[in-house]
N, CA, C and O of each residue as an XYZ file, in Angstrom:
404
protein
N       0.525     -0.883      0.367
C      -0.244     -0.158     -0.035
C       0.987      1.185      0.275
O       1.726      1.337      1.248
N       0.805      2.182     -1.210
C       1.172      3.887     -0.633
C       0.283      4.854     -0.182
O      -0.863      4.693      0.237
N       0.993      5.976     -0.322
C       0.095      7.282     -0.054
C      -1.267      6.861     -0.981
O      -2.223      6.296     -0.449
N      -1.253      7.091     -1.966
C      -1.833      7.090     -3.034
C      -3.359      6.699     -2.689
O      -4.453      7.260     -2.750
N      -2.731      5.124     -2.194
C      -4.092      3.830     -1.425
C      -4.632      4.506     -0.153
O      -5.734      4.238      0.326
N      -3.852      5.318      0.307
C      -4.711      5.283      1.652
C      -5.241      6.568      1.096
O      -6.451      6.481      1.302
N      -5.032      7.596      0.565
C      -5.887      8.997     -0.019
C      -7.301      8.476     -0.103
O      -8.358      8.846      0.409
N      -6.864      7.186     -1.177
C      -8.081      6.887     -2.100
C      -9.080      6.861     -1.395
O     -10.050      7.578     -1.150
N      -8.475      5.431     -0.967
C     -10.009      4.876      0.496
C     -10.252      5.662      1.417
O     -11.176      5.332      2.160
N      -9.407      7.190      1.757
C      -9.983      7.653      3.131
C     -10.315      9.613      2.959
O     -10.866     10.267      3.844
N     -10.059      9.913      2.277
C     -10.013     11.190      1.882
C     -11.600     11.761      1.941
O     -11.927     12.947      1.982
N     -12.615     10.431      1.932
C     -14.575     10.830      2.395
C     -14.124     10.790      3.801
O     -15.025     11.280      4.481
N     -13.017     10.382      4.624
C     -14.148     10.243      5.781
C     -13.450     11.620      6.213
O     -13.912     12.616      6.770
N     -11.977     11.261      5.683
C     -11.276     12.648      6.482
C     -11.615     14.481      6.328
O     -11.201     15.428      6.997
N     -12.401     14.421      5.319
C     -13.309     15.621      4.657
C     -14.823     15.497      5.150
O     -15.531     16.068      4.321
N     -15.562     14.978      6.165
C     -16.819     15.004      6.363
C     -16.136     14.972      7.968
O     -17.005     15.286      8.781
N     -14.957     14.708      8.542
C     -14.539     15.062     10.201
C     -14.219     16.250     10.050
O     -14.275     16.876     11.108
N     -13.701     17.212      8.621
C     -13.695     18.381      8.857
C     -15.052     19.073      8.503
O     -15.048     20.301      8.588
N     -16.186     18.474      8.128
C     -16.831     18.993      7.661
C     -17.809     19.332      8.953
O     -18.320     20.444      9.081
N     -18.011     18.266      9.886
C     -18.222     17.788     11.290
C     -17.396     19.492     12.436
O     -18.113     20.440     12.756
N     -16.195     19.429     12.727
C     -15.737     19.738     13.481
C     -15.996     21.335     12.770
O     -16.163     22.219     13.611
N     -16.049     21.816     11.163
C     -16.281     23.086     11.342
C     -18.055     23.701     12.183
O     -18.303     24.716     12.833
N     -18.970     22.501     11.750
C     -20.004     23.338     11.970
C     -19.921     22.815     13.417
O     -21.092     22.524     13.663
N     -19.246     22.558     14.423
C     -19.258     22.541     15.857
C     -18.364     23.525     15.827
O     -18.032     23.554     17.012
N     -17.704     24.406     15.259
C     -17.238     25.830     15.709
C     -18.449     26.848     15.152
O     -18.932     27.811     15.748
N     -18.792     26.332     13.810
C     -19.655     27.751     13.810
C     -21.156     27.780     14.956
O     -22.062     28.607     15.056
N     -20.978     26.933     15.438
C     -22.182     26.660     16.419
C     -21.809     27.731     17.901
O     -22.447     28.687     18.342
N     -20.459     27.062     18.412
C     -19.441     27.315     18.803
C     -19.658     28.712     19.927
O     -20.140     29.103     20.990
N     -18.592     29.178     18.273
C     -19.047     30.972     17.471
C     -19.644     31.725     18.842
O     -19.137     32.297     19.807
N     -21.122     31.383     18.354
C     -22.086     31.925     18.639
C     -22.963     31.588     19.906
O     -24.090     32.040     20.107
N     -21.975     30.355     21.084
C     -22.700     30.360     21.976
C     -21.585     32.087     23.178
O     -20.432     32.481     23.007
N     -22.624     32.575     24.189
C     -22.246     33.373     25.270
C     -21.112     32.758     25.622
O     -20.060     33.316     25.937
N     -21.381     31.290     25.556
C     -20.859     31.006     27.108
C     -19.656     29.699     26.693
O     -19.340     28.706     27.348
N     -18.967     30.384     24.768
C     -17.976     29.541     24.731
C     -16.870     29.419     25.507
O     -16.445     30.321     26.230
N     -16.300     28.153     25.369
C     -15.164     28.016     25.359
C     -13.727     28.568     24.763
O     -13.364     28.065     23.700
N     -12.930     29.513     25.340
C     -11.781     29.339     24.617
C     -11.354     29.180     24.286
O     -11.597     29.627     23.165
N     -10.798     28.853     24.286
C     -10.030     27.880     24.516
C     -10.410     26.185     23.661
O      -9.395     25.685     23.176
N     -11.678     25.369     23.474
C     -11.961     24.864     22.946
C     -11.908     25.476     21.300
O     -11.341     24.919     20.360
N     -12.846     27.083     21.245
C     -12.946     27.602     20.279
C     -11.190     27.803     19.092
O     -11.212     27.656     17.870
N      -9.970     28.130     19.868
C      -8.689     27.779     19.168
C      -8.480     26.312     19.021
O      -8.302     25.815     17.909
N      -8.490     25.853     19.734
C      -7.705     24.566     19.132
C      -8.955     23.841     18.210
O      -8.500     23.011     17.422
N     -10.505     24.002     18.156
C     -11.249     23.719     17.021
C     -10.388     24.616     15.266
O     -10.271     24.206     14.111
N      -9.983     25.923     15.966
C      -9.745     27.093     14.724
C      -8.340     26.166     14.078
O      -8.412     25.502     13.043
N      -7.220     26.279     14.841
C      -6.158     25.525     14.246
C      -5.651     24.803     14.550
O      -4.539     24.736     15.074
N      -7.256     23.209     13.951
C      -7.138     21.946     13.175
C      -7.528     22.149     11.905
O      -7.014     21.844     10.829
N      -9.207     23.104     12.401
C      -9.349     23.518     10.555
C      -8.225     23.874     10.569
O      -7.527     22.860     10.575
N      -7.397     25.089     10.583
C      -6.743     26.097      9.537
C      -5.425     25.149      9.461
O      -4.562     25.764      8.834
N      -4.859     23.600      9.964
C      -4.533     22.532      9.264
C      -4.760     21.354      8.111
O      -4.220     20.800      7.154
N      -5.778     21.384      8.798
C      -6.785     20.504      7.780
C      -7.426     20.291      6.928
O      -7.878     19.230      6.497
N      -7.607     22.206      6.321
C      -8.024     22.361      4.771
C      -7.404     22.315      3.971
O      -7.738     21.575      3.046
N      -5.310     23.594      3.812
C      -5.009     23.042      2.970
C      -4.379     21.218      2.692
O      -3.680     21.008      1.701
N      -4.656     20.285      3.465
C      -3.907     19.216      3.695
C      -5.042     18.436      3.146
O      -4.705     17.261      2.998
N      -6.365     18.688      2.764
C      -7.078     18.259      2.126
C      -7.108     18.455      1.216
O      -7.376     17.611      0.361
N      -6.843     19.677      0.977
C      -6.568     19.936     -0.742
C      -5.368     19.363     -1.121
O      -5.515     19.017     -2.293
N      -4.282     19.090     -0.747
C      -3.262     18.296     -1.018
C      -3.567     16.242     -1.022
O      -3.115     15.215     -1.528
N      -4.229     16.542     -0.432
C      -4.313     15.112     -0.791
C      -5.471     15.100     -1.861
O      -5.743     14.079     -2.492
N      -6.335     16.647     -2.077
C      -7.704     15.393     -2.925
C      -6.701     15.652     -4.432
O      -6.810     15.256     -5.592
N      -5.845     16.405     -3.797
C      -4.512     16.774     -5.466
C      -4.102     16.031     -5.744
O      -3.538     16.132     -6.833
N      -4.040     14.881     -5.137
C      -2.640     13.697     -5.071
C      -3.686     12.359     -5.443
O      -3.267     11.229     -5.191
N      -5.174     12.551     -6.101
C      -5.768     11.131     -5.758
C      -5.787     10.964     -6.683
O      -5.372     11.864     -7.413
N      -6.195      9.918     -7.188
C      -6.462      8.932     -8.478
C      -7.197      9.519     -9.120
O      -7.618     10.502     -8.510
N      -7.694      9.385    -10.354
C      -8.938      9.624    -11.118
C      -8.924      8.442    -11.137
O      -7.826      7.944    -10.885
N     -10.109      7.455    -11.439
C     -10.243      6.317    -12.308
C     -11.976      7.291    -13.026
O     -12.823      7.956    -12.430
N     -11.853      6.969    -14.239
C     -12.296      7.128    -15.221
C     -12.956      6.101    -16.088
O     -12.217      5.646    -16.961
N     -14.322      5.576    -16.045
C     -14.864      4.293    -16.887
C     -15.400      4.697    -17.890
O     -15.304      5.907    -17.685
N     -16.080      4.568    -19.177
C     -16.305      4.986    -20.079
C     -17.433      3.728    -20.043
O     -16.928      2.825    -19.376
N     -19.014      3.271    -20.602
C     -19.839      2.999    -21.375
C     -19.500      1.616    -22.657
O     -19.574      0.407    -22.877
N     -19.116      2.879    -23.169
C     -18.216      1.478    -24.746
C     -17.361      2.445    -25.010
O     -17.078      3.546    -24.537
N     -16.957      1.649    -26.037
C     -16.200      2.563    -27.209
C     -16.246      3.834    -27.292
O     -15.427      4.683    -26.941
N     -18.017      3.987    -28.146
C     -17.992      4.575    -28.412
C     -17.783      6.011    -28.111
O     -18.118      6.931    -28.858
N     -17.053      6.165    -26.662
C     -16.704      7.936    -26.422
C     -15.262      8.121    -26.763
O     -14.346      7.341    -26.505
N     -15.208      9.065    -27.271
C     -13.589      9.759    -27.391
C     -13.438      9.177    -26.073
O     -14.319      8.569    -25.466
N     -11.742      9.506    -25.501
C     -11.140      9.637    -24.482
C     -10.840     10.738    -23.422
O     -11.182     11.818    -23.905
N     -10.558     10.823    -22.718
C     -11.008     12.276    -22.011
C      -9.736     13.061    -22.262
O      -9.714     14.271    -22.040
N      -8.523     12.319    -22.782
C      -7.279     12.878    -23.549
C      -7.171     13.760    -23.686
O      -6.655     14.648    -23.009
N      -8.156     13.719    -25.638
C      -7.923     14.261    -26.526
C      -9.106     15.594    -26.367
O      -9.194     16.568    -27.115
N      -9.957     15.282    -25.147
C     -11.262     16.857    -25.104
C     -11.467     17.005    -25.691
O     -11.251     18.082    -26.248
N     -11.969     16.254    -26.065
C     -13.389     15.787    -27.206
C     -14.216     14.847    -26.404
O     -13.901     14.001    -25.567
N     -16.070     15.463    -27.187
C     -17.142     15.193    -26.082
C     -17.416     13.986    -27.572
O     -16.689     13.595    -28.485
N     -18.839     13.727    -27.169
C     -19.452     11.922    -28.255
C     -19.223     12.192    -29.452
O     -19.046     11.297    -30.278
N     -19.175     13.816    -29.840
C     -20.183     14.445    -31.687
C     -18.205     14.495    -31.813
O     -18.358     13.742    -32.775
N     -17.418     14.587    -31.768
C     -15.645     14.470    -31.923
C     -15.661     17.062    -31.163
O     -14.735     17.866    -31.060
N     -16.205     17.110    -31.070
C     -16.421     18.393    -30.862
C     -15.218     19.003    -29.697
O     -15.163     18.217    -28.751
N     -14.709     19.629    -29.608
C     -13.560     20.391    -28.338
C     -14.698     21.039    -27.607
O     -15.680     21.726    -27.887
N     -14.031     20.423    -26.352
C     -15.593     21.082    -25.316
C     -14.699     21.833    -24.068
O     -14.657     21.800    -22.838
N     -13.933     22.613    -25.330
C     -12.618     23.926    -24.392
C     -13.434     24.566    -23.621
O     -14.414     23.831    -23.500
N     -13.642     25.828    -22.838
C     -14.069     26.668    -21.844
C     -13.258     27.691    -22.358
O     -13.555     28.739    -21.786
N     -12.119     27.898    -23.412
C     -11.488     28.819    -23.980
C     -10.651     29.171    -22.510
O      -9.596     29.728    -22.812
N     -10.755     29.060    -21.389
C      -9.440     29.481    -21.017
C      -8.117     28.821    -21.252
O      -7.058     29.448    -21.252
N      -8.227     27.388    -21.475
C      -7.152     26.259    -21.505
C      -7.837     25.242    -20.819
O      -7.261     24.155    -20.860
N      -8.961     25.275    -20.161
C      -9.717     24.058    -19.322
C     -10.367     23.262    -20.555
O     -10.870     23.717    -21.583
N     -10.190     21.856    -20.111
C     -11.454     20.629    -20.804
C     -12.281     20.603    -20.375
O     -12.222     20.062    -19.270
N     -13.949     21.208    -20.885
C     -14.805     20.253    -20.145
C     -14.831     18.293    -20.485
O     -14.713     17.792    -21.603
N     -15.002     17.585    -19.277
C     -15.280     16.373    -20.273
C     -16.401     15.516    -20.051
O     -16.641     15.105    -18.915
N     -17.321     15.117    -21.327
C     -18.513     14.436    -21.095
C     -18.861     13.035    -21.068
O     -18.176     12.403    -21.872
N     -19.768     12.258    -20.362
C     -19.548     10.799    -20.250
C     -20.963     10.687    -19.726
O     -21.693     11.404    -19.041
N     -21.062      9.547    -20.296
C     -22.115      8.947    -19.799
C     -22.731      8.114    -19.021
O     -22.409      6.926    -19.055
N     -23.800      8.592    -18.113
C     -23.708      7.331    -16.648
C     -24.752      7.054    -16.674
O     -25.635      7.383    -17.466
N     -24.783      6.105    -15.386
C     -27.232      5.542    -15.214
C     -27.094      4.714    -16.324
O     -26.068      4.818    -16.997
N     -28.026      3.841    -16.656
C     -28.843      3.100    -17.358
C     -29.006      3.365    -18.357
O     -30.225      3.411    -18.197
N     -28.856      3.687    -19.673
C     -28.732      4.385    -20.074
C     -28.429      3.622    -21.430
O     -28.156      4.257    -22.449
């Protein structure tokens, strides 16, 4: 097992933990009797975890499956009709078919 395998398997759990902590932090800062020490600890965790989650997400493996061979590959930046699906700023929009159709 390598780090990307761990990132792929655990990113969702880590991100969910971040969201739960953030929601708790948001509620606590509105309390009149909030414990300042707890707020500081949560804030520090959130500040450290946010860029770590971004780094993990950027290194995760993207797995794309195509339903049939009729679709062109994502690498050539074209949709099913063969037209370029660029955004004009160098980005490419990928189109795929999902579901049971």
